[in-house]
CSV table of C-alpha atoms and ligand atoms in Angstrom, one decimal:
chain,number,residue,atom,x,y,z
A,9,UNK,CA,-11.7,78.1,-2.1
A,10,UNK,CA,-10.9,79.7,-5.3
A,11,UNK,CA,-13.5,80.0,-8.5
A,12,UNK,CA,-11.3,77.7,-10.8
A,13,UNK,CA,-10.4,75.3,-7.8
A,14,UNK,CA,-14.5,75.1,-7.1
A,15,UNK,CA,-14.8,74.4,-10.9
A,16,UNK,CA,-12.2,71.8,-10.7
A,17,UNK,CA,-13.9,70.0,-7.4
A,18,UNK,CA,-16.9,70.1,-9.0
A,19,UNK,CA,-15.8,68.3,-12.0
A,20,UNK,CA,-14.1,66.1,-10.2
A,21,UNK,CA,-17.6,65.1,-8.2
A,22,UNK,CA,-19.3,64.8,-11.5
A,23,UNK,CA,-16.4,62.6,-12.9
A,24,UNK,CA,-16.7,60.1,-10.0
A,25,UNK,CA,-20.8,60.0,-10.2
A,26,UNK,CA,-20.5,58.7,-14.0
A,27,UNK,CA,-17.9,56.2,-13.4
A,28,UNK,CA,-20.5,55.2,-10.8
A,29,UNK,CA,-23.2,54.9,-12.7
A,30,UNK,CA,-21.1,53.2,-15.5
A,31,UNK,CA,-19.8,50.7,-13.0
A,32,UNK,CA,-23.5,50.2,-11.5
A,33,UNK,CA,-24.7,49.2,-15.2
A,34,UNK,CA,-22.0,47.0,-16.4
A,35,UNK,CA,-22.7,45.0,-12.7
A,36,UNK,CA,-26.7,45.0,-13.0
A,37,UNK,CA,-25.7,44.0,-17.1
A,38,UNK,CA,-23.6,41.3,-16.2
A,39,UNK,CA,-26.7,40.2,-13.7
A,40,UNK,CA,-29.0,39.8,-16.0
A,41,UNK,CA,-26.9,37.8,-18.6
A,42,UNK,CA,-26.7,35.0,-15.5
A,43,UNK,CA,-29.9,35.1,-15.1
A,44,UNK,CA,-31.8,32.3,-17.2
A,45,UNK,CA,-34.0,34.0,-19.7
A,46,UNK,CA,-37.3,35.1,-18.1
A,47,UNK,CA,-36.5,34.1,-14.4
A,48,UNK,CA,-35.4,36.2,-11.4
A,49,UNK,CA,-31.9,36.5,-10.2
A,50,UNK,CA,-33.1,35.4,-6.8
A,51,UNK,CA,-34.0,32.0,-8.0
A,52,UNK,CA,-30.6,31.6,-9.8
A,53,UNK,CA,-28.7,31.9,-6.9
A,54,UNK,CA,-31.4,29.1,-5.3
A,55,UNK,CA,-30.9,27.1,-7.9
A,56,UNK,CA,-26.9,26.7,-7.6
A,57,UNK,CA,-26.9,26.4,-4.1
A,58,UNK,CA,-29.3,23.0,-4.7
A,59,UNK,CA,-27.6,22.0,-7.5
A,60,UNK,CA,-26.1,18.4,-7.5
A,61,UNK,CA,-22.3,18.0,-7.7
A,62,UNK,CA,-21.0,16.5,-10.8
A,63,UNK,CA,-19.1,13.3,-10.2
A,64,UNK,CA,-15.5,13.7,-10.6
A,65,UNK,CA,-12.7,11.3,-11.9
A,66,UNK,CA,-8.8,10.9,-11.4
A,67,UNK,CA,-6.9,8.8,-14.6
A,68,UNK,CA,-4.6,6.5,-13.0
A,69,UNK,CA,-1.3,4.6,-14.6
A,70,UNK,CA,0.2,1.9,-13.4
A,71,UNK,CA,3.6,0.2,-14.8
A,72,UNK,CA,5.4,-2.5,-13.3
A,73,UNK,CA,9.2,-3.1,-11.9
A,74,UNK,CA,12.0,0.0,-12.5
A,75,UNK,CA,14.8,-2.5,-12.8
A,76,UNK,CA,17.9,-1.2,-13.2
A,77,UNK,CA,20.8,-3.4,-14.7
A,78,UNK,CA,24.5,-2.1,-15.0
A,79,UNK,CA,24.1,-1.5,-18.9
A,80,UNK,CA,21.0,0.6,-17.7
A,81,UNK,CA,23.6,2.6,-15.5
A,82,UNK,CA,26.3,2.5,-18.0
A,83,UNK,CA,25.0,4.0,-20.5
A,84,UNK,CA,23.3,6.6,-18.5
A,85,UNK,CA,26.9,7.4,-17.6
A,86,UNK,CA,28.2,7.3,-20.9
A,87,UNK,CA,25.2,9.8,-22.0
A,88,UNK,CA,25.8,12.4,-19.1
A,89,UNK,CA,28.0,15.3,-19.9
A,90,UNK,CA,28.9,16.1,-16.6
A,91,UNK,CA,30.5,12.8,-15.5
A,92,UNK,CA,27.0,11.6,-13.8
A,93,UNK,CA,24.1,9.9,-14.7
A,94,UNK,CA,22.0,10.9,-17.8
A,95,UNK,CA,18.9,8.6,-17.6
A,96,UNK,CA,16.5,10.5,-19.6
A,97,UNK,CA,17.1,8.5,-23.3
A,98,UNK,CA,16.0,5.1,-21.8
A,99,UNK,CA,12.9,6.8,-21.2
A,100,UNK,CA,12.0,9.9,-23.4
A,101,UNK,CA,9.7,7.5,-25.6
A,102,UNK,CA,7.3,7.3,-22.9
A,103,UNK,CA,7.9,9.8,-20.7
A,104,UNK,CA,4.4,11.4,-22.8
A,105,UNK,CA,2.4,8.7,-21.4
A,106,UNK,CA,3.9,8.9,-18.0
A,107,UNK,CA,2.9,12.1,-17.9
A,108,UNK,CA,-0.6,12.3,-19.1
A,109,UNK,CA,-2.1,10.5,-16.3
A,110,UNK,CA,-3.1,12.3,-12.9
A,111,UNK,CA,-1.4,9.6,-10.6
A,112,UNK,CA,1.3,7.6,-12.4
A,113,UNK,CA,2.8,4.2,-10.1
A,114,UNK,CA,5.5,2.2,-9.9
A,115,UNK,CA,7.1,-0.4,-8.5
A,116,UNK,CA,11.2,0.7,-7.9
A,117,UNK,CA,12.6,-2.6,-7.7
A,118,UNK,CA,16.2,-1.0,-7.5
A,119,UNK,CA,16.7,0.8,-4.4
A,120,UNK,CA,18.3,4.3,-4.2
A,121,UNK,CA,20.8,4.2,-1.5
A,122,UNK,CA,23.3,7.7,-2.3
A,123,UNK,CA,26.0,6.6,0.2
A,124,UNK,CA,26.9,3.6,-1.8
A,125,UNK,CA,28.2,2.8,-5.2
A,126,UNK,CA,25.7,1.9,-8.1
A,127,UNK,CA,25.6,-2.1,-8.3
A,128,UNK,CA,23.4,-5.0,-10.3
A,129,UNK,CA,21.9,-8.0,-10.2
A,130,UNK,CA,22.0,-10.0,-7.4
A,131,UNK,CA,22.2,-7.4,-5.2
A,132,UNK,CA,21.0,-3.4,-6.8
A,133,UNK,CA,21.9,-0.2,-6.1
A,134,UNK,CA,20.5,2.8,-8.5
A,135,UNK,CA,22.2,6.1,-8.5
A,136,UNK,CA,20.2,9.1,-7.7
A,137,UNK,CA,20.0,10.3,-11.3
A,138,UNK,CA,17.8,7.3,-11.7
A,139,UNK,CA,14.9,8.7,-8.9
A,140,UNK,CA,15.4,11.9,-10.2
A,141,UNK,CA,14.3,11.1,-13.6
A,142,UNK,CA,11.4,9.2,-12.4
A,143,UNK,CA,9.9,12.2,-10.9
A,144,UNK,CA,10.3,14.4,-13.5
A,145,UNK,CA,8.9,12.5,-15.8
A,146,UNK,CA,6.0,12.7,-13.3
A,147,UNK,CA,5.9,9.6,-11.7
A,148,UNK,CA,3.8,10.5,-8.0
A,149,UNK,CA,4.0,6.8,-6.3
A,150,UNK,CA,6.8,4.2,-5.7
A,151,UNK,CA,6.4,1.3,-4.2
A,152,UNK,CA,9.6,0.3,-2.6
A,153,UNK,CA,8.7,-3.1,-1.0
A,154,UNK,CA,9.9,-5.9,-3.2
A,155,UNK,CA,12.6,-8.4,-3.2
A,156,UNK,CA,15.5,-6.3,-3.9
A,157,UNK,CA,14.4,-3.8,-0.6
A,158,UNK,CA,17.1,-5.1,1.4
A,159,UNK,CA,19.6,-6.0,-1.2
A,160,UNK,CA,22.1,-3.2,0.6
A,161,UNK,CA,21.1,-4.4,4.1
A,162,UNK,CA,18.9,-2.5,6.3
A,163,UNK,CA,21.0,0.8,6.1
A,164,UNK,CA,20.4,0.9,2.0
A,165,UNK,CA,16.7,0.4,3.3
A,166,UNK,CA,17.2,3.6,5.7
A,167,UNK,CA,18.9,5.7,2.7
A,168,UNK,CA,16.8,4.8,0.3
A,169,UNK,CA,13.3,6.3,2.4
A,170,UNK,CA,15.2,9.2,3.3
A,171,UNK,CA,16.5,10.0,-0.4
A,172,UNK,CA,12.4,9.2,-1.7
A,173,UNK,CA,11.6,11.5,1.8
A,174,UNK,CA,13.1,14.2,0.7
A,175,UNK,CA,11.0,14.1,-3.1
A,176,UNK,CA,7.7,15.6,-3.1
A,177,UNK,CA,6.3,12.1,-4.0
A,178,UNK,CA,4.0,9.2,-2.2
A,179,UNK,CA,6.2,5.9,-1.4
A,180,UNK,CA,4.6,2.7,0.5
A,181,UNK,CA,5.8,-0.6,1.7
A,182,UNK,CA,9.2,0.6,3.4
A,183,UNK,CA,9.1,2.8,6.8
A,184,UNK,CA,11.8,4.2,9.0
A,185,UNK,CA,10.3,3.2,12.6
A,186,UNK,CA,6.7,2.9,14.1
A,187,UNK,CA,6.3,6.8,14.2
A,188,UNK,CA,6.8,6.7,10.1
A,189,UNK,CA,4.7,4.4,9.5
A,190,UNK,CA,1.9,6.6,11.9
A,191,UNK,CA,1.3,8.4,8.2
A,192,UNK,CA,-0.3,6.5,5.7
A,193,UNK,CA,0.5,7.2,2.5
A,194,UNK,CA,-2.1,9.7,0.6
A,195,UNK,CA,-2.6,11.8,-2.1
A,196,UNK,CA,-6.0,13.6,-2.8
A,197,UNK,CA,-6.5,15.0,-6.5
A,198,UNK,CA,-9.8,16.4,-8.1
A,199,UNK,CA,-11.4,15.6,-4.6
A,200,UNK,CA,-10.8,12.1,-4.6
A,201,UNK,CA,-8.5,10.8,-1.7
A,202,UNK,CA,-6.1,7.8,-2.3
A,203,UNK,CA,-4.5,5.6,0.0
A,204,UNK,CA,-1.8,3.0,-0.5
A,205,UNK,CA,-0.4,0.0,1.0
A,206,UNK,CA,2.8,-1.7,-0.4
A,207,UNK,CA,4.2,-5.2,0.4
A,208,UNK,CA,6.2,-7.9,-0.6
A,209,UNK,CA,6.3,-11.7,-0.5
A,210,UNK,CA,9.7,-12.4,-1.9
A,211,UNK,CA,12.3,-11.3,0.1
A,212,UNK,CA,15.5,-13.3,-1.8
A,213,UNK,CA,16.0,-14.8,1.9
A,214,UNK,CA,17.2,-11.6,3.5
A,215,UNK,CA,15.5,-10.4,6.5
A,216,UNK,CA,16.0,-6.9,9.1
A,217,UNK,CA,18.3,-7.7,11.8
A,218,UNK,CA,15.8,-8.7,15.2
A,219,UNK,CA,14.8,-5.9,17.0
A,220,UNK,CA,15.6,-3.6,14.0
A,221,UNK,CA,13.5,0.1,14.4
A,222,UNK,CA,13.1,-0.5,10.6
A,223,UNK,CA,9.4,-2.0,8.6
A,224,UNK,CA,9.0,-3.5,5.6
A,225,UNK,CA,5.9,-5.1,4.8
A,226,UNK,CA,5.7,-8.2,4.6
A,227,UNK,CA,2.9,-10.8,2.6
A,228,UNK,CA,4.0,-13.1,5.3
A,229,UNK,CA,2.9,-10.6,8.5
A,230,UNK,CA,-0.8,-11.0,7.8
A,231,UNK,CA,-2.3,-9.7,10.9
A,232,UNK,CA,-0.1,-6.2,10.1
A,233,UNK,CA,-1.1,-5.9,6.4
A,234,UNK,CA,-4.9,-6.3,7.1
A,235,UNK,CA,-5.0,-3.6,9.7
A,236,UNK,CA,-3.2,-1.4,7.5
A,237,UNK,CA,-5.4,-2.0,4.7
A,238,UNK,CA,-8.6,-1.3,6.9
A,239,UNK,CA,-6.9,1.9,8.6
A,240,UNK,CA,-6.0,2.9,5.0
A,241,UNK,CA,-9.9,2.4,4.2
A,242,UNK,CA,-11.4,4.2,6.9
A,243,UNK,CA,-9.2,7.6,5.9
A,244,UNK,CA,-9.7,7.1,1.9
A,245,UNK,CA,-12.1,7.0,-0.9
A,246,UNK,CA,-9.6,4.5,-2.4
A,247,UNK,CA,-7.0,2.1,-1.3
A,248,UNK,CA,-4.3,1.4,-3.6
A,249,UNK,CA,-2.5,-2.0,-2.7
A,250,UNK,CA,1.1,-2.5,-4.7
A,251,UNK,CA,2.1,-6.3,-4.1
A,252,UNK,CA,5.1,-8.0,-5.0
A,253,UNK,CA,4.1,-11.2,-5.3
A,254,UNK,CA,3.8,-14.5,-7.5
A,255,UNK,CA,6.5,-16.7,-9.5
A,256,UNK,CA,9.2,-15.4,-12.2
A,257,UNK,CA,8.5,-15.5,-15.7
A,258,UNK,CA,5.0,-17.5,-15.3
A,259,UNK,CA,1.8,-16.0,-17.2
A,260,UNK,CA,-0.3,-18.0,-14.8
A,261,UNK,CA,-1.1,-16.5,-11.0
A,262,UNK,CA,-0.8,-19.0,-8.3
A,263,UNK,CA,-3.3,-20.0,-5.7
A,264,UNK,CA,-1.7,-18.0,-3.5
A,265,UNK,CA,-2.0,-15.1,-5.4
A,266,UNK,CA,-5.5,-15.6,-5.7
A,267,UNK,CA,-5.8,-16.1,-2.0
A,268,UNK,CA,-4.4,-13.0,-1.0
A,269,UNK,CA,-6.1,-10.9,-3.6
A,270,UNK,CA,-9.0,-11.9,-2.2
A,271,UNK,CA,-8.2,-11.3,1.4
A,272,UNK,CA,-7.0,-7.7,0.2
A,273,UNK,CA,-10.1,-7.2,-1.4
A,274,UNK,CA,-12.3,-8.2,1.7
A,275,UNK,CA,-10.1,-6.2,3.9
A,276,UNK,CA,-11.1,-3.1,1.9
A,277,UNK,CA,-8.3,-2.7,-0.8
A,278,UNK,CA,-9.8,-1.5,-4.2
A,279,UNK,CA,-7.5,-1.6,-6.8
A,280,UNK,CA,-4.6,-3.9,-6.7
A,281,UNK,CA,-1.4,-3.8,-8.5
A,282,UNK,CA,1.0,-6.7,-8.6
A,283,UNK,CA,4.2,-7.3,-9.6
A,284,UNK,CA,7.6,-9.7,-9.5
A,285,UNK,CA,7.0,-11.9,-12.0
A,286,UNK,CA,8.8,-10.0,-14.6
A,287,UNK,CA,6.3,-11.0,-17.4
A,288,UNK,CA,2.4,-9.9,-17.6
A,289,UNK,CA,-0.5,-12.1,-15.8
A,290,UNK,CA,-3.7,-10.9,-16.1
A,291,UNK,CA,-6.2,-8.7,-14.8
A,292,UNK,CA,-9.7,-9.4,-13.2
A,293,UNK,CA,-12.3,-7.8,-11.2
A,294,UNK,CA,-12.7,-9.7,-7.8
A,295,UNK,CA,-15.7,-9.5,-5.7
A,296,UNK,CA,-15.1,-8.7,-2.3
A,297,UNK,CA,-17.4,-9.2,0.8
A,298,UNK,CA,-19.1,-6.3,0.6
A,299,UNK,CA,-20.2,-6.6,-3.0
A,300,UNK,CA,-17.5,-4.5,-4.1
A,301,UNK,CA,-15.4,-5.4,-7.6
A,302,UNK,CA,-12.2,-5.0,-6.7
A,303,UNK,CA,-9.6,-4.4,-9.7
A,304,UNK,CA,-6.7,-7.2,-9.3
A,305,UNK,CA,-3.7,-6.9,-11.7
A,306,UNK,CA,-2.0,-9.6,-11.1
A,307,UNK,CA,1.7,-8.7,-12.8
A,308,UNK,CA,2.5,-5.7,-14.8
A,309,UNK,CA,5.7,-7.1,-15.6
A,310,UNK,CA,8.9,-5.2,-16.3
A,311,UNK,CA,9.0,-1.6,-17.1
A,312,UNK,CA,12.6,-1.5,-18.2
A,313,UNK,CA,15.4,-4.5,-18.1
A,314,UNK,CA,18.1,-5.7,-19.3
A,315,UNK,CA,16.9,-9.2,-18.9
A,316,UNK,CA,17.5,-11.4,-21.8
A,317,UNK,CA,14.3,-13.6,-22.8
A,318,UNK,CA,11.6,-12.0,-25.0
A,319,UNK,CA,8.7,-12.4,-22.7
A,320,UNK,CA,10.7,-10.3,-20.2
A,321,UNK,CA,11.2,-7.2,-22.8
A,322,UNK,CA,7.0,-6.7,-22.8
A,323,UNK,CA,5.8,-5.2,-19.7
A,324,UNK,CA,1.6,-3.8,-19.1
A,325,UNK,CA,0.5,-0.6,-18.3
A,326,UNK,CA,-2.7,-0.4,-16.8
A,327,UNK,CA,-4.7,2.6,-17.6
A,328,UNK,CA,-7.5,3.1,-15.0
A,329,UNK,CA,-9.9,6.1,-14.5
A,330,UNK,CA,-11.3,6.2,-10.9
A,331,UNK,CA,-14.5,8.5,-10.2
A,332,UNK,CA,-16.3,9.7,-7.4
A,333,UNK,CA,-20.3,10.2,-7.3
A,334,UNK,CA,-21.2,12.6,-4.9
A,335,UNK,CA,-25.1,11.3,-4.9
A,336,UNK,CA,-24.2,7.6,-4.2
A,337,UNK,CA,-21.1,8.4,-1.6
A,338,UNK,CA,-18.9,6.0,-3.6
A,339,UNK,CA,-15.6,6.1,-5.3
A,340,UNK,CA,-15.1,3.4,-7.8
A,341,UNK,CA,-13.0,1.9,-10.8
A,342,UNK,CA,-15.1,3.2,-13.9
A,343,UNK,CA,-12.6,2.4,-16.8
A,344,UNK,CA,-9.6,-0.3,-17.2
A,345,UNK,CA,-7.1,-0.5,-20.0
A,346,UNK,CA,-4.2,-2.6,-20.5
A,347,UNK,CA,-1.6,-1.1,-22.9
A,348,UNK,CA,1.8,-2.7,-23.6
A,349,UNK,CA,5.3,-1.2,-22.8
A,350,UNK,CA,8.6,-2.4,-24.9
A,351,UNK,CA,12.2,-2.6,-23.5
A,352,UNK,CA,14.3,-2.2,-26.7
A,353,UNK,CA,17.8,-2.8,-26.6
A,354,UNK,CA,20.3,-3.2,-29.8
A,355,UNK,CA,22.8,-6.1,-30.2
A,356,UNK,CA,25.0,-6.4,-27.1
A,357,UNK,CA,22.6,-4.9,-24.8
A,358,UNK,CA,23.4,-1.5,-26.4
A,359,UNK,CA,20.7,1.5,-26.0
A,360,UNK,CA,18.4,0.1,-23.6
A,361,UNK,CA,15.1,2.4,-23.8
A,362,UNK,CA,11.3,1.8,-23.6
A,363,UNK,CA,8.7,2.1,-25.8
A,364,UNK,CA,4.7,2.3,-25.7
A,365,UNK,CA,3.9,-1.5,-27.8
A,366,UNK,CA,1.5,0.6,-29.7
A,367,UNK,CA,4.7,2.9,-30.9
A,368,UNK,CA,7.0,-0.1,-31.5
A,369,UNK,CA,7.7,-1.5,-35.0
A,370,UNK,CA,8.6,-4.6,-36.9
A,371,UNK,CA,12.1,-2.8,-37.9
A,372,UNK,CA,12.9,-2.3,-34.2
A,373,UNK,CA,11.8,-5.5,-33.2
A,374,UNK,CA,14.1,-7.2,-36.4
A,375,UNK,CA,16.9,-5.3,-34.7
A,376,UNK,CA,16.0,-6.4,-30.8
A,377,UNK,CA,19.4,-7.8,-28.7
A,378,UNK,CA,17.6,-10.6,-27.3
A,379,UNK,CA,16.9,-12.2,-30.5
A,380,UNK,CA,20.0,-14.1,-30.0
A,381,UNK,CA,18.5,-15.4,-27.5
A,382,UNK,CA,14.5,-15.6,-28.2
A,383,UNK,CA,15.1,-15.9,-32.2
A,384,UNK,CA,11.4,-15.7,-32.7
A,385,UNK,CA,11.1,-12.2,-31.2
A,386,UNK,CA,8.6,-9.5,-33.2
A,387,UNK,CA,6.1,-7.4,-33.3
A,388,UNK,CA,3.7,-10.4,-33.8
A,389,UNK,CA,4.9,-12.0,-30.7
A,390,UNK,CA,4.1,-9.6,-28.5
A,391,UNK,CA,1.0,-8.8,-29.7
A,392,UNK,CA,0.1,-12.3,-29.2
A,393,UNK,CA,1.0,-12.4,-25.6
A,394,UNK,CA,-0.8,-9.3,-25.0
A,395,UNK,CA,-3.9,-10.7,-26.5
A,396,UNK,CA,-3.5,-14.2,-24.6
A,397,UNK,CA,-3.0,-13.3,-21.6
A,398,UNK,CA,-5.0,-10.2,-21.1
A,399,UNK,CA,-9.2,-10.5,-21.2
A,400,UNK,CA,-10.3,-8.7,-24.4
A,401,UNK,CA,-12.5,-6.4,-22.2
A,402,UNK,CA,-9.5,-4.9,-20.9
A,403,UNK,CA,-7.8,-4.3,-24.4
A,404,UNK,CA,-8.6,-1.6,-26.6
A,405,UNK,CA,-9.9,2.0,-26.4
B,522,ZN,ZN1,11.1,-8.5,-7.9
């Protein structure tokens, strides 16, 4: 080895040694800013491994039905440049909202079938546009069990889970065959693992051929819904149960409604979310057998329509936080908020869109479509049926 390349080697070897040293006091630095003032770093690292784990919380949104009416569709159309389906203007006013919650639900009352042609009321159809814009505005759960499932016979049924298969979404209520319906649907966020269960009473009198591989759950099949809801508890910290249930356009909950929610709630169900009715009925904690207060909503109403009677136009949306204590082992409902959800439509059914109530305006609701039909439609007369129908406790911030 040559002088100079010595001379370099050695530098090098000194070079190294101080970044060593540098690197040695920046970690033992670092150390001792950790460390609480006058204790030993040992303890600190006793400390954390004892220390308690916060509780943690999910904030939940339900809305009620998604249901798609041919001016809905037509006007999508009419908005899309590329000769499809444009939905985002019905729902750009809320789309905010939608997405600000960690778990946003919803009922699709429309089914999605992509092998056949849009189509209304009696019988719905909903292009694919329509799905697609539910999901990017961050909807994570439909419920597709409701009245309208079969409206394109059990093959719409079949499309319409494979089309909400193939979204990186959780749907319940509707499954392809017995192995499907193996998988209950679950989604786990901030720790906390949901479960849900959809079903409907209301059919419209269709039914799935006999023998058909095909299940939708039924209000009627009992013996099926409570084992699901008890297999749904045993692998969650929270069952979700979406039911279509009740009687159109009534504020008021039947007995039967209250019968079942309390049968969900004893079979382990903890937050329930009905809808159907097309108008708002209120919300109550139930107790259930085990002591548990169970969160019943009894109809959320419509999300968007283009029915034609005032009550119709206000839908709920229920804000509910959710939060896990790691000391007690329990998940439960900490915080429930009704808010209010407008469909707006201009004369003629023109422009349908959605609006949070809170949003909405005396101007707008001057200029509402179904005025011509509900004369004394405003601002006023929603608020009113927000504030009679829903307890006070579950209004405001
Ligand atoms: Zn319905």
């Amino acid at each position: 080895m040559g002088c100079e390349k010595m001379r370099r080697h050695f530098r090098k070897i000194i070079s190294i040694a101080a970044l060593l040293v540098c690197v040695m006091l920046l970690v033992s630095c670092s150390i001792n800013q950790t460390a609480p003032a006058g204790g030993e770093v040992e303890t600190t690292a006793e400390q954390t491994t004892e220390q308690r784990k916060e509780p943690t919380s999910v904030n939940i949104l339900a809305v009620g039905d998604n249901l798609i009416h041919a001016v809905i569709y037509n006007q999508a159309n009419r908005r899309s440049a590329n000769g499809g389906y444009d939905f985002s203007y019905a729902y750009e006013n809320i789309a905010d909202t939608i997405a600000a919650a960690d778990i946003s639900i919803i009922n699709q009352e429309t089914i999605i079938d992509p092998t056949k042609a849009p189509a209304t009321y009696p019988c719905f159809n909903s292009p694919v546009e329509l799905g697609d814009e539910m999901v990017k505005i961050g909807f994570d759960v439909f419920n597709l069990a409701n009245n309208h499932s079969l409206d394109k016979g059990q093959s719409g049924l079949r499309e319409a889970i494979k089309y909400w298969d193939a979204k990186d979404v959780v749907h319940c209520g509707a499954y392809l065959d017995e192995e499907d319906y193996k998988t209950i649907p679950t989604n786990t966020v901030n720790d906390i693992k949901f479960a849900y269960v959809g079903l409907t009473e209301p059919t419209n009198g269709l039914s799935l051929p006999d023998g058909a591989e095909t299940i939708l759950m039924l209000g009627a099949d009992e013996e099926r819904i409570e084992a699901r809801v008890k297999a749904a508890a045993e692998i969650s910290d929270m069952v979700i149960v979406n039911i279509h249930w009740g009687v159109e356009y009534t504020h008021t909950p039947t007995d039967r409604q209250h019968e079942l929610a309390q049968k969900l709630a004893d079979w382990g169900a903890d937050i329930i979310v009905g809808t159907h009715p097309h108008v708002i009925q209120p919300v109550e904690y139930v107790k259930a057998t085990d002591g548990r207060d169970v969160l019943v909503i009894y109809s959320l109403g419509n999300f968007i329509s283009a029915q034609d009677r005032g009550p119709r136009m206000l839908g709920g949306m229920m804000h509910i936080t959710v939060t896990k204590d790691y000391e007690t082992e329990k998940t439960t409902v900490t915080n429930a908020k009704f808010t209010g959800v407008v469909t707006h439509y201009d004369a003629g059914f023109s422009n349908v869109r959605v609006y949070n109530l809170s949003d909405y305006t005396a101007e707008l609701a001057n200029k509402h479509g179904v005025r011509s039909t509900t004369p004394s439609f405003s601002l006023e007369y929603l608020n009113s049926i927000v504030t009679d129908v829903i307890d006070e406790k579950f209004l405001g911030e």
